[in-house]
Structures are given as C-alpha cells and as structure tokens.
mmCIF file of C-alpha atoms and ligand atoms in Angstrom:
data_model
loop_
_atom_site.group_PDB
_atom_site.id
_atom_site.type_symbol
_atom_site.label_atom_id
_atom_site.label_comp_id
_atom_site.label_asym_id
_atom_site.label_seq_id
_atom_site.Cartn_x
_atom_site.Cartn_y
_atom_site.Cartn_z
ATOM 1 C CA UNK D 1137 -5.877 3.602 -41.718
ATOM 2 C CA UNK D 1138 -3.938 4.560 -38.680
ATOM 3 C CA UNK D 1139 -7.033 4.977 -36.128
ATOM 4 C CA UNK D 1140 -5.730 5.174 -32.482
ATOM 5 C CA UNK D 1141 -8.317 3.193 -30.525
ATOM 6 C CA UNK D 1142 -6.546 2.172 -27.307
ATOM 7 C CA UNK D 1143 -3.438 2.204 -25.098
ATOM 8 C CA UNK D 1144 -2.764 -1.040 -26.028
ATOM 9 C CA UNK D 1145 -1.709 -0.107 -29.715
ATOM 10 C CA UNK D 1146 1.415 2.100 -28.550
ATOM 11 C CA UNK D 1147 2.799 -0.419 -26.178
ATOM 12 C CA UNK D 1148 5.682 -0.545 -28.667
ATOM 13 C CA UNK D 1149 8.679 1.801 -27.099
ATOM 14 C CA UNK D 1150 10.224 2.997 -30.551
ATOM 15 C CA UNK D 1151 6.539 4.219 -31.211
ATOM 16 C CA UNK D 1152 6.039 6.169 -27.891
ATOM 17 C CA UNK D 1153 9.848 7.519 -28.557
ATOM 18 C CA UNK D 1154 8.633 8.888 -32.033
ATOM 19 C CA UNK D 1155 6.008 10.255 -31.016
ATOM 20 C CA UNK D 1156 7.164 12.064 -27.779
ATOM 21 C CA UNK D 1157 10.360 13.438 -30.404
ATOM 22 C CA UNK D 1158 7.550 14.803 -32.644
ATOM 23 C CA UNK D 1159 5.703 16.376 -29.775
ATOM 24 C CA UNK D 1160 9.178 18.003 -28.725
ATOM 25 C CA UNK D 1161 9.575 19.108 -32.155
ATOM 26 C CA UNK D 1162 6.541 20.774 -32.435
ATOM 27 C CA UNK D 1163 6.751 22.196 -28.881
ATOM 28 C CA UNK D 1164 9.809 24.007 -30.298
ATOM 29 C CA UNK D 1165 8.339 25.200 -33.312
ATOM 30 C CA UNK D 1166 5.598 26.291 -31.605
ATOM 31 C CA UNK D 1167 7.980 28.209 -29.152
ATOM 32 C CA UNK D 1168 10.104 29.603 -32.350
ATOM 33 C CA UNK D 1169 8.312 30.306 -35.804
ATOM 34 C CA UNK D 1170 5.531 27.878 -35.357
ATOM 35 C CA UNK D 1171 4.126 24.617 -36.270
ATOM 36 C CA UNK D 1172 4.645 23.601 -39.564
ATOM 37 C CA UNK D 1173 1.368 23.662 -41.489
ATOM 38 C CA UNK D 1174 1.317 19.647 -42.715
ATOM 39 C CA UNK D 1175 -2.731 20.146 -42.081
ATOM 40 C CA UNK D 1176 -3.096 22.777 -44.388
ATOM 41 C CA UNK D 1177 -5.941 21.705 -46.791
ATOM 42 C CA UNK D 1178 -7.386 19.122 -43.886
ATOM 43 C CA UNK D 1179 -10.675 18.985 -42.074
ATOM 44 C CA UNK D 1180 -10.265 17.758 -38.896
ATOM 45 C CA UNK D 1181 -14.039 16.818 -36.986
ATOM 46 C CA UNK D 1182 -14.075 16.739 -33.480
ATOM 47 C CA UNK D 1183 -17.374 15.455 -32.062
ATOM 48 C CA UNK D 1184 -17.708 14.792 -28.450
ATOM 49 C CA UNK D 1185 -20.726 13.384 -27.226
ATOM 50 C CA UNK D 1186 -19.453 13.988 -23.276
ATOM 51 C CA UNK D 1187 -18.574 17.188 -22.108
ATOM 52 C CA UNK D 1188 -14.665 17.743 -22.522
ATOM 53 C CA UNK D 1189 -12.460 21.163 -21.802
ATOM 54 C CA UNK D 1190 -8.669 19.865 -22.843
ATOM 55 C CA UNK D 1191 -9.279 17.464 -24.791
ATOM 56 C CA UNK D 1192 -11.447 19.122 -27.605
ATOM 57 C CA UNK D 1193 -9.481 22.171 -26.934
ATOM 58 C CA UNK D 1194 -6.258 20.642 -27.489
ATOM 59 C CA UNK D 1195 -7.085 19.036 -30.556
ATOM 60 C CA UNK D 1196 -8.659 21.969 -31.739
ATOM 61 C CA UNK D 1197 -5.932 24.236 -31.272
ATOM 62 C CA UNK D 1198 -3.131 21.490 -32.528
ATOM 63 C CA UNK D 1199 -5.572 21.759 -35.784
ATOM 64 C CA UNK D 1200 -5.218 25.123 -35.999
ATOM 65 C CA UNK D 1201 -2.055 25.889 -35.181
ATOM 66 C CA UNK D 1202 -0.642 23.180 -38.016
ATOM 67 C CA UNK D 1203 -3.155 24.773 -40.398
ATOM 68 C CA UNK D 1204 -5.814 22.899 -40.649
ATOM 69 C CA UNK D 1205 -9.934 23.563 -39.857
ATOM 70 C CA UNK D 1206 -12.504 22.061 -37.730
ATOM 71 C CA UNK D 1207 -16.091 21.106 -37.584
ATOM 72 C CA UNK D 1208 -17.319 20.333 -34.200
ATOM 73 C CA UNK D 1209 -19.976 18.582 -32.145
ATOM 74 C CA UNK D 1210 -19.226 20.405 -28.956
ATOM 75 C CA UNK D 1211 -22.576 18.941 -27.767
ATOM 76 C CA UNK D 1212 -24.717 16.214 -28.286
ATOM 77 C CA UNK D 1213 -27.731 18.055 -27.903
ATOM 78 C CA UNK D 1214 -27.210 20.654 -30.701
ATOM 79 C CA UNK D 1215 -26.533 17.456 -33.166
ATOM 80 C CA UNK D 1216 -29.159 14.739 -34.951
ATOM 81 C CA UNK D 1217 -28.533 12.194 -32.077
ATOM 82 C CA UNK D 1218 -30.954 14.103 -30.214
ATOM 83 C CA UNK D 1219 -33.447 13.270 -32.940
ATOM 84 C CA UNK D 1220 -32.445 9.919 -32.287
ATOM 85 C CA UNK D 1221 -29.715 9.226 -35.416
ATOM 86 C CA UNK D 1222 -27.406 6.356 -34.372
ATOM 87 C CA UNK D 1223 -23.857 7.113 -34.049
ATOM 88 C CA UNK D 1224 -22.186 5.002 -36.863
ATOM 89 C CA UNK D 1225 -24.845 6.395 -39.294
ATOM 90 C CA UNK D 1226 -23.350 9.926 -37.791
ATOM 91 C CA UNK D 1227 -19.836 9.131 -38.217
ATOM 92 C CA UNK D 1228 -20.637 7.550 -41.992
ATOM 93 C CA UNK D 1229 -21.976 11.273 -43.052
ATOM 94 C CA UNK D 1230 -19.229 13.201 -41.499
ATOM 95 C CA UNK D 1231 -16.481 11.096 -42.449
ATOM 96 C CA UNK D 1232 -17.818 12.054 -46.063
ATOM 97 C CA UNK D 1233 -17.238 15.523 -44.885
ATOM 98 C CA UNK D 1234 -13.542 15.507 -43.188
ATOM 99 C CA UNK D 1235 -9.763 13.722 -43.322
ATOM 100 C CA UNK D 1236 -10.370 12.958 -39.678
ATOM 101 C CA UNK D 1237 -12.701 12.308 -36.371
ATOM 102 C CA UNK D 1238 -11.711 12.654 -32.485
ATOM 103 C CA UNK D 1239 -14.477 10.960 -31.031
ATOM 104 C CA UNK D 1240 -15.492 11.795 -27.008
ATOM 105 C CA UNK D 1241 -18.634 9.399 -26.503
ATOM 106 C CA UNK D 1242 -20.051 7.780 -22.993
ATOM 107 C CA UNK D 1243 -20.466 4.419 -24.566
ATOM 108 C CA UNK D 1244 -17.639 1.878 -24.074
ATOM 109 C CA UNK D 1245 -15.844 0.558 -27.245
ATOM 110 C CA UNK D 1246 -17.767 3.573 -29.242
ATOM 111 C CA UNK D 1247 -14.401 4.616 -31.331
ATOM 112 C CA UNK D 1248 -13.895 0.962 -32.304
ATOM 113 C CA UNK D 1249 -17.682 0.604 -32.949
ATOM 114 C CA UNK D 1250 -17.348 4.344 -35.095
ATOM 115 C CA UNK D 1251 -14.372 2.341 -37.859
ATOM 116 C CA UNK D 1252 -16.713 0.307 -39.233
ATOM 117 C CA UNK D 1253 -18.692 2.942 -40.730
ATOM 118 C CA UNK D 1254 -15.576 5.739 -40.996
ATOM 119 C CA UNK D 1255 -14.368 6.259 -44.205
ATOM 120 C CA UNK D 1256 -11.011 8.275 -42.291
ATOM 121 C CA UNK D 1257 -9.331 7.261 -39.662
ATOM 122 C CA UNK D 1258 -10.779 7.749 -35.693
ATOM 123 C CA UNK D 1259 -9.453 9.229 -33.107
ATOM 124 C CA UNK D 1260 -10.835 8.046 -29.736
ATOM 125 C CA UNK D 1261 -10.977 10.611 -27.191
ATOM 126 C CA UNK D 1262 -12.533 8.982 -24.002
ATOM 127 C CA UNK D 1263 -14.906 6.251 -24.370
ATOM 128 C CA UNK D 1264 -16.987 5.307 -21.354
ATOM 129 C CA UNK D 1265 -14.972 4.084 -18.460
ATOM 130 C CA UNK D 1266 -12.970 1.615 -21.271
ATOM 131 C CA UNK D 1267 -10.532 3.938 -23.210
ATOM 132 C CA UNK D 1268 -8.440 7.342 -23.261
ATOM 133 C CA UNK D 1269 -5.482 6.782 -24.826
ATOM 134 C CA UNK D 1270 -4.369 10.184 -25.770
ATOM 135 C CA UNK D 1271 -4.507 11.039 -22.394
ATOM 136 C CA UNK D 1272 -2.106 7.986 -21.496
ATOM 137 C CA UNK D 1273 -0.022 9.306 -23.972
ATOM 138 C CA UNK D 1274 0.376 13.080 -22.760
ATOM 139 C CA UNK D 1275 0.960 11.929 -19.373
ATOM 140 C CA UNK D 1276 3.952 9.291 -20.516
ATOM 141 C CA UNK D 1277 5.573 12.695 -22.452
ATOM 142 C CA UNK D 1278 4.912 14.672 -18.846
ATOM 143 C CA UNK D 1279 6.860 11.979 -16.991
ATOM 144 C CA UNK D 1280 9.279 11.790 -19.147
ATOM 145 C CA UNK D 1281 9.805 15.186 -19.752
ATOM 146 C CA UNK D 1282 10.138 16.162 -16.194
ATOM 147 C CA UNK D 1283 11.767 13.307 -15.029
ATOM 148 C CA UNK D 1284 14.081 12.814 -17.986
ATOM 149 C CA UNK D 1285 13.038 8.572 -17.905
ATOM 150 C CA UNK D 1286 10.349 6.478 -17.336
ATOM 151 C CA UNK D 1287 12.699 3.145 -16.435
ATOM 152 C CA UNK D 1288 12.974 2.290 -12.539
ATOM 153 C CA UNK D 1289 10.369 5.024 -11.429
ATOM 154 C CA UNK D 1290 8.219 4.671 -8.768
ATOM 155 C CA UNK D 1291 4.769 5.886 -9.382
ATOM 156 C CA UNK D 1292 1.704 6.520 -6.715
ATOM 157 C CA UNK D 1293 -1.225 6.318 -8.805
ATOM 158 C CA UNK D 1294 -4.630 7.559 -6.129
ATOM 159 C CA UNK D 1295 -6.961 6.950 -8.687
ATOM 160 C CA UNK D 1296 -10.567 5.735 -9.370
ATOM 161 C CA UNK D 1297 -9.094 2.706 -11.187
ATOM 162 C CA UNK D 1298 -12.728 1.474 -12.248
ATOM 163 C CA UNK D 1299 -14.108 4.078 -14.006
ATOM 164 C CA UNK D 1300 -10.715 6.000 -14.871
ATOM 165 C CA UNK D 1301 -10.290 4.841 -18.631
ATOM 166 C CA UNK D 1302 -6.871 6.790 -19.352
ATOM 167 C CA UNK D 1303 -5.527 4.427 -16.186
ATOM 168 C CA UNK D 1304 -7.201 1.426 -18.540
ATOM 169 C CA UNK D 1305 -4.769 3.401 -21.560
ATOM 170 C CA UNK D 1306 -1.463 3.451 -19.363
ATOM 171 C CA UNK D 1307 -1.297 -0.288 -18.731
ATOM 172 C CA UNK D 1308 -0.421 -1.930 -21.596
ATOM 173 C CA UNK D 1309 1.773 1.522 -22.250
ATOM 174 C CA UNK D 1310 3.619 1.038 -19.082
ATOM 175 C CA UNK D 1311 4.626 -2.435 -19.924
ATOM 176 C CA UNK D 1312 7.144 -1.056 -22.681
ATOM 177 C CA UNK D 1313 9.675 0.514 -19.477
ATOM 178 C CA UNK D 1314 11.676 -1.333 -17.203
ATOM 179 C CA UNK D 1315 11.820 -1.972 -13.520
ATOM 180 C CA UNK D 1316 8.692 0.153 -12.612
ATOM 181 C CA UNK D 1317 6.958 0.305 -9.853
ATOM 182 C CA UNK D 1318 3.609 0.892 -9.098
ATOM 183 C CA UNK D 1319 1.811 1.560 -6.229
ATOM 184 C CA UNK D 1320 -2.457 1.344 -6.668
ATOM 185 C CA UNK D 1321 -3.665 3.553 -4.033
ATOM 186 C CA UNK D 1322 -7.087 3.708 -2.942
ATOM 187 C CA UNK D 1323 -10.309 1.990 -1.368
ATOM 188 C CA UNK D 1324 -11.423 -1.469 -2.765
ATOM 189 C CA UNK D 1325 -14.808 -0.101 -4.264
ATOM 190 C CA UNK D 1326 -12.899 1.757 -7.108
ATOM 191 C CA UNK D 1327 -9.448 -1.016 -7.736
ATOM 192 C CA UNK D 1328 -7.635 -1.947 -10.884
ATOM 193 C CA UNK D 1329 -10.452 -4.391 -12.450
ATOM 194 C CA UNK D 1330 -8.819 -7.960 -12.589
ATOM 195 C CA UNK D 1331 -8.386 -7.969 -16.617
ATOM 196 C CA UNK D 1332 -6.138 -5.121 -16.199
ATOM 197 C CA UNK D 1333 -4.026 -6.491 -12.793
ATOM 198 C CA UNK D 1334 -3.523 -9.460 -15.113
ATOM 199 C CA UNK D 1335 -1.765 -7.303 -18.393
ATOM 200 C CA UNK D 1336 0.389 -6.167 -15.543
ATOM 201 C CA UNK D 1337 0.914 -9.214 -13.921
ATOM 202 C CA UNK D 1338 2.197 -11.349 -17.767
ATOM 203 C CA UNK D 1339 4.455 -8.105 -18.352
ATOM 204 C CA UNK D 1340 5.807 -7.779 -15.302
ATOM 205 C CA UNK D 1341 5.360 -4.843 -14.002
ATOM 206 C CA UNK D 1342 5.521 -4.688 -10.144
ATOM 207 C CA UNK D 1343 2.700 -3.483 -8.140
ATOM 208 C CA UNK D 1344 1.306 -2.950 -4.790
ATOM 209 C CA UNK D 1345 -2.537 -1.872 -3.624
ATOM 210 C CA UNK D 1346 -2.551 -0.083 -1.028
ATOM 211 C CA UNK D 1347 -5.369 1.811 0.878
ATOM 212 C CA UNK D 1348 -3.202 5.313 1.946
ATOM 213 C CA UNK D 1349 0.155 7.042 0.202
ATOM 214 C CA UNK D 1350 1.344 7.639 3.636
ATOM 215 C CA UNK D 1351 3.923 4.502 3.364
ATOM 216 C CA UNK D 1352 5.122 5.468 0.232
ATOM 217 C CA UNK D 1353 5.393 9.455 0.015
ATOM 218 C CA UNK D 1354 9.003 9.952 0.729
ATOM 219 C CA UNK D 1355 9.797 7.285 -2.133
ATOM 220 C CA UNK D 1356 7.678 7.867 -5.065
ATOM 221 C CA UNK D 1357 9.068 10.012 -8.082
ATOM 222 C CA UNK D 1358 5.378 10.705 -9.495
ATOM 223 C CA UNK D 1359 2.083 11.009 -7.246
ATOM 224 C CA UNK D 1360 -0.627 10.612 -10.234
ATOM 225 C CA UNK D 1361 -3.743 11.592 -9.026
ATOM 226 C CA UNK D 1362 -7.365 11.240 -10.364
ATOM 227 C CA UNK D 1363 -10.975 12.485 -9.289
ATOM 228 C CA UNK D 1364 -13.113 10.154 -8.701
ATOM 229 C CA UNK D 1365 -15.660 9.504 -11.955
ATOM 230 C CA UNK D 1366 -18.907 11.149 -10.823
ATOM 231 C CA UNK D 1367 -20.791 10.476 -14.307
ATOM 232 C CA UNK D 1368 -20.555 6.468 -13.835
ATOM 233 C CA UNK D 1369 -22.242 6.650 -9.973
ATOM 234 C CA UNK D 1370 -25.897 6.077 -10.067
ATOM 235 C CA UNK D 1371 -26.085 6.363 -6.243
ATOM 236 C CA UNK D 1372 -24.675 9.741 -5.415
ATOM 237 C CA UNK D 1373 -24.382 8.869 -1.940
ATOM 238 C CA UNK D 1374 -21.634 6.152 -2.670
ATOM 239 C CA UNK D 1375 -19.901 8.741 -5.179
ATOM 240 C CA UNK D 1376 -19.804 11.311 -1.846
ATOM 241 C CA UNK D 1377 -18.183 9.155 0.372
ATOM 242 C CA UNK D 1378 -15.961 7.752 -2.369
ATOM 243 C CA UNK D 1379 -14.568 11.082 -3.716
ATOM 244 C CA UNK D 1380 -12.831 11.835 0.121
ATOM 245 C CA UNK D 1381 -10.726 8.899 -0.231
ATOM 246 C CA UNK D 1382 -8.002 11.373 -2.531
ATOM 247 C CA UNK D 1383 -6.921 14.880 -1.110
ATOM 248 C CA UNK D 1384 -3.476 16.277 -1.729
ATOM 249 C CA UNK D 1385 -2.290 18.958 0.056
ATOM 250 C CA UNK D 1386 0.576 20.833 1.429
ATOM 251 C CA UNK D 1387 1.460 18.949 3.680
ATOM 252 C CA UNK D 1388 1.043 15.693 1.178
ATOM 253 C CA UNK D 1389 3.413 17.181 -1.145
ATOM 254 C CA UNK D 1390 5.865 18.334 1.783
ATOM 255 C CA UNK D 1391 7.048 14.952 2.519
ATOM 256 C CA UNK D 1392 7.618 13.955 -1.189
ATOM 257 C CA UNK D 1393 11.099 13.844 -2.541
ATOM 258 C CA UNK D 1394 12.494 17.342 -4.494
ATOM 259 C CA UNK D 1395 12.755 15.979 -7.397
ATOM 260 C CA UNK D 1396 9.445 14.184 -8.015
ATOM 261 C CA UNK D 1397 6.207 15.546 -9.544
ATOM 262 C CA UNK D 1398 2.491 15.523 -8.883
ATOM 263 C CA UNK D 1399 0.302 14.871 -11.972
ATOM 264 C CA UNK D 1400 -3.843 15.024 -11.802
ATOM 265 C CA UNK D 1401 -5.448 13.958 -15.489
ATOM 266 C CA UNK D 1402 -7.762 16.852 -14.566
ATOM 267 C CA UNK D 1403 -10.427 18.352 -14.406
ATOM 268 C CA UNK D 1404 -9.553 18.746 -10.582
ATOM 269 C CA UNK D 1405 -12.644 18.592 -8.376
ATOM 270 C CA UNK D 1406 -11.785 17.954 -4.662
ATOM 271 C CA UNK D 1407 -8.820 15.896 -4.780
ATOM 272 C CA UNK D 1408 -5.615 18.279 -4.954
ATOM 273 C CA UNK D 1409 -5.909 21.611 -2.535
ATOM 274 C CA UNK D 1410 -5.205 24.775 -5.387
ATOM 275 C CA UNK D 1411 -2.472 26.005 -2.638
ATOM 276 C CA UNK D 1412 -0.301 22.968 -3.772
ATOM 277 C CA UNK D 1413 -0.081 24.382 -7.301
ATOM 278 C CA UNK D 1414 2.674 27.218 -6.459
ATOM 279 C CA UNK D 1415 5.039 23.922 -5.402
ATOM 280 C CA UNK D 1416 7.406 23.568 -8.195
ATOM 281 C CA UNK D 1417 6.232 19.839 -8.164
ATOM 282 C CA UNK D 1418 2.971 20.545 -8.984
ATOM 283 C CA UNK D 1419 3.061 19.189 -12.655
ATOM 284 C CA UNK D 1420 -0.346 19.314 -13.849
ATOM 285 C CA UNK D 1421 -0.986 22.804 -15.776
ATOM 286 C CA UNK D 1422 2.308 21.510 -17.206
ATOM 287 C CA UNK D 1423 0.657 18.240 -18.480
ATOM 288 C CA UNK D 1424 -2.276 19.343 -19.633
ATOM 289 C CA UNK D 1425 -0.273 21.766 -22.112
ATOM 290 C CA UNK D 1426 1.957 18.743 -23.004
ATOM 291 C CA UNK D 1427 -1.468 17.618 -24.215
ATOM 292 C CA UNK D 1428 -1.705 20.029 -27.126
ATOM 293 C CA UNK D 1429 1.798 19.097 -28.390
ATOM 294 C CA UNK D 1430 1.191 14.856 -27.944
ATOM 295 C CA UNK D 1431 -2.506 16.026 -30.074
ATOM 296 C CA UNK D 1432 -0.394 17.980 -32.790
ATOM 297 C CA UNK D 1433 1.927 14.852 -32.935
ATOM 298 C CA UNK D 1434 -0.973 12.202 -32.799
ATOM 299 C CA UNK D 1435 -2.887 13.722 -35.570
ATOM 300 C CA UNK D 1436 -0.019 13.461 -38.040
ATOM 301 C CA UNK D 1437 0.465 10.350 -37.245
ATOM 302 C CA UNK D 1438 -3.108 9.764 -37.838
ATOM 303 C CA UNK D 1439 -3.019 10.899 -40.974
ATOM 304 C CA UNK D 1440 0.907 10.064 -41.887
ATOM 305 C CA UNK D 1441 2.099 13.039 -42.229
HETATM 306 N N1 CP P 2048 -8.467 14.936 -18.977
HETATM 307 C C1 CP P 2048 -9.505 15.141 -19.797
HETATM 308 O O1 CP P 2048 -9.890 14.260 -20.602
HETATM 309 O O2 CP P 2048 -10.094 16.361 -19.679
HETATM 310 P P1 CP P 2048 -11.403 16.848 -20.423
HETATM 311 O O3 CP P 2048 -12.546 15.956 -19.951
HETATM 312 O O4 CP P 2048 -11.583 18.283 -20.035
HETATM 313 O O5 CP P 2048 -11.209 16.663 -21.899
#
C-alpha cells in the first residue's frame, strides 16, 4: 500500500513533478467546474491526536471536495485513548471502518508504528518532532509555484530545526534539486540535529549556519520561517527566551530582493509582524492554500487513483 510516512520517500524528482502537476490540475478544476470526484464511495479517517487547524482542515476539505466522507478524531480526549486503548489497537478498528487514515500523533515514528496494524494505507500528518511530510511537500509546490524553480535558489530557513519535523521532511526532498543553497539560521540550542546535516552533507547540498539573516537578506529568493515548537519545551523559561530569536518585519522584508518570497509553515505565533502580510512577498496564506491542493493530490496517490 502506498502509505506516505516520511520526506524521505519523495526524494525522487519525477515523483515530486507528478505530484505538484496533479495538485495544479486540481487547483484548476477546483477554480473551473471542480474536482473530479475519484473519492466518491471512499471513507477517508482523519484522527489527530495533536491539535491541528490546516492540516485536518485541508485534508478534510480535499475529501470533500473530490467526493468522498470523513470520520474524525478531532481530539484525543473525545476518543477511547482516553480510556487508555493503545493506538495500533485504534488504528486496527478504524482501518476496518475506512479506505484511508491521516494520522496527527505527538509520538515520534507513530505513522510507521500505525502500518503494522492498518489494514489501508496511512497518512502521516505530523509525528512528534520526527516527521511532516505533507507539509514538506506543500511548501516545495509554494516555491515552485512562485518562483517558477527550485534549482540554484537560495533559501533562509529561521527555523527551530530540532523540534520542526516538516524541516526533518524537506531534507531528503531538497536533495532531488540542483545547486541549492541553504542558509540554517538561528541560535545553537534549536540547530539541524547532526543525522540530518549529514543527509545534506552525502547529497550535496550546500549549507551555512548562521546565527542572524542580516548577511544574507538582500540575496535569498525564499526567507522560510518557523515558530519555535512550544509543545516539546518542558522548561518554559528556555522556550521564552528561545522564541525571540525569529521576528520578521517590515523592515526585514524591505531589504529582500522583489522577486523573492517569505514562507512561515504556520500557525504564526510571534515570529512574522501581521503588517508584513500586505507585502506582495508575503507567501504564506498562499502556502497554506497550496496545502489543500498537494492533500487532494496526495490522497489519490494514496489510494492510486
Ligand atoms: N502547519 C501545520 O501543520 O499546521 P496545523 O498544526 O494547523 O495543522
């Protein structure tokens, strides 16, 4: 079965190109006489176990608007894990009951952890600071729909590189384009664990940590920004101080080049001021609806439609 588990399984360039085309196709038909309904007849479960806005949303309404139906976990607390049930006995009942499951859950490797006991295939929508791969996905289609390439960009990323699990999704992505650079801003306590800096490092992609974007503004073509992960911070006096070290503002975004874009994965907390959204570079309401058309495309490939 065609579960999508990890970044690492679409580091394959004719597979990203399909499934950005099929996005763009559906965007269209969405714009025009609407998605074609290949779900009609399918159940599609969506059971997050972390609180989510866009990603359950967009799934949801990609379900929907190819014709299919949902059943939903929108919250752990109103399902039998409260009673204690264990999640792959969970996923073993409602696979019975569904053609497929997008999985949010704050363990790490819970979506790989969920196939063993799935009788159709797994989505995994965020797991624990390890995975978010549909979100690495939707952000590739932004770039490269706004940009109109991927190949010789230079991308900022001011990011929470520990705990940020669609960064962990974009770097085995990122080694399918050519002559990138990449520039991993922000203070030690949150870099690029080593595993990852080493995937980059055997594919070649070139990179540069840096503690400030101030170097590098005028150059870059995307500044992806993240907020810093709150939920994985024990000692919220760490996760205080930590959070300062991204802010975007007007006068951030004033010395970037015209043509370039600002991305945030969102939700935005702290780190990007709102009065930067009215800059035509401010990309991110943009991305997060790309998110609904890379969902569409990712659950018919889930299901091979
Ligand atoms: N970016 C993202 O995963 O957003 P949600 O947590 O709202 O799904």
């Amino acid at each position: 079965m065609p579960h999508i588990l990890t970044g690492k399984q679409f580091a394959d360039k004719k597979l990203l190109d399909k499934i950005f085309a099929k996005a763009a196709e559906l965007e269209k038909a969405d714009g025009g006489k609407g998605m074609p309904k290949l779900l009609a007849g399918k159940i599609i479960a969506t059971l997050f176990y972390e609180p989510s806005t866009r990603t359950r949303l967009s799934f949801e309404s990609a379900a929907l608007k190819l014709g299919g139906q949902i059943i939903s976990i929108a919250d752990a607390k109103t399902s039998s894990a409260s009673k204690g049930e264990s999640l792959l006995d969970a996923i073993k009942v409602i696979s019975g009951y569904c053609d497929a499951i997008v999985l949010r859950h704050s363990e790490n490797n819970s979506a790989e952890e969920a196939v063993k006991t799935s009788l159709v295939p797994v989505i995994n929508a965020g797991d624990g600071f390890n995975q978010h791969p549909t979100q690495a996905l939707l952000d590739l289609y932004t770039i490269q729909k706004e940009l109109g390439k991927i190949d010789g960009l230079k991308i900022a990323f001011m990011s929470d590189f520990r705990y940020q699990r669609n960064i962990h999704s974009l770097v085995p992505m990122l080694s399918s384009f050519s002559n990138l650079k990449l520039y991993l801003v922000g203070p030690k306590a949150l870099a690029l664990p080593k595993e990852f800096k080493e995937q980059l490092k055997a594919s070649g992609v070139e990179f540069e940590e840096l503690d400030s974007v101030d170097s590098i503004l005028g150059e870059v073509d995307v500044l992806y920004v993240t907020r810093v992960f709150k939920e994985r911070f024990s000692d919220e006096a760490e996760y205080e101080k930590l959070k300062k070290s991204f802010f975007v503002g007007t006068n951030t975004v004033s010395r970037m080049k015209a043509q370039s874009i600002v991305l945030h994965v969102m939700p935005r907390v702290y780190e990007i001021d709102p009065a930067v959204d009215s800059d035509p570079r401010a990309a991110y309401f943009r991305q997060t609806k790309n998110g609904l058309y890379i969902r569409a495309a990712l659950l018919l490939y889930a299901l091979d439609l």
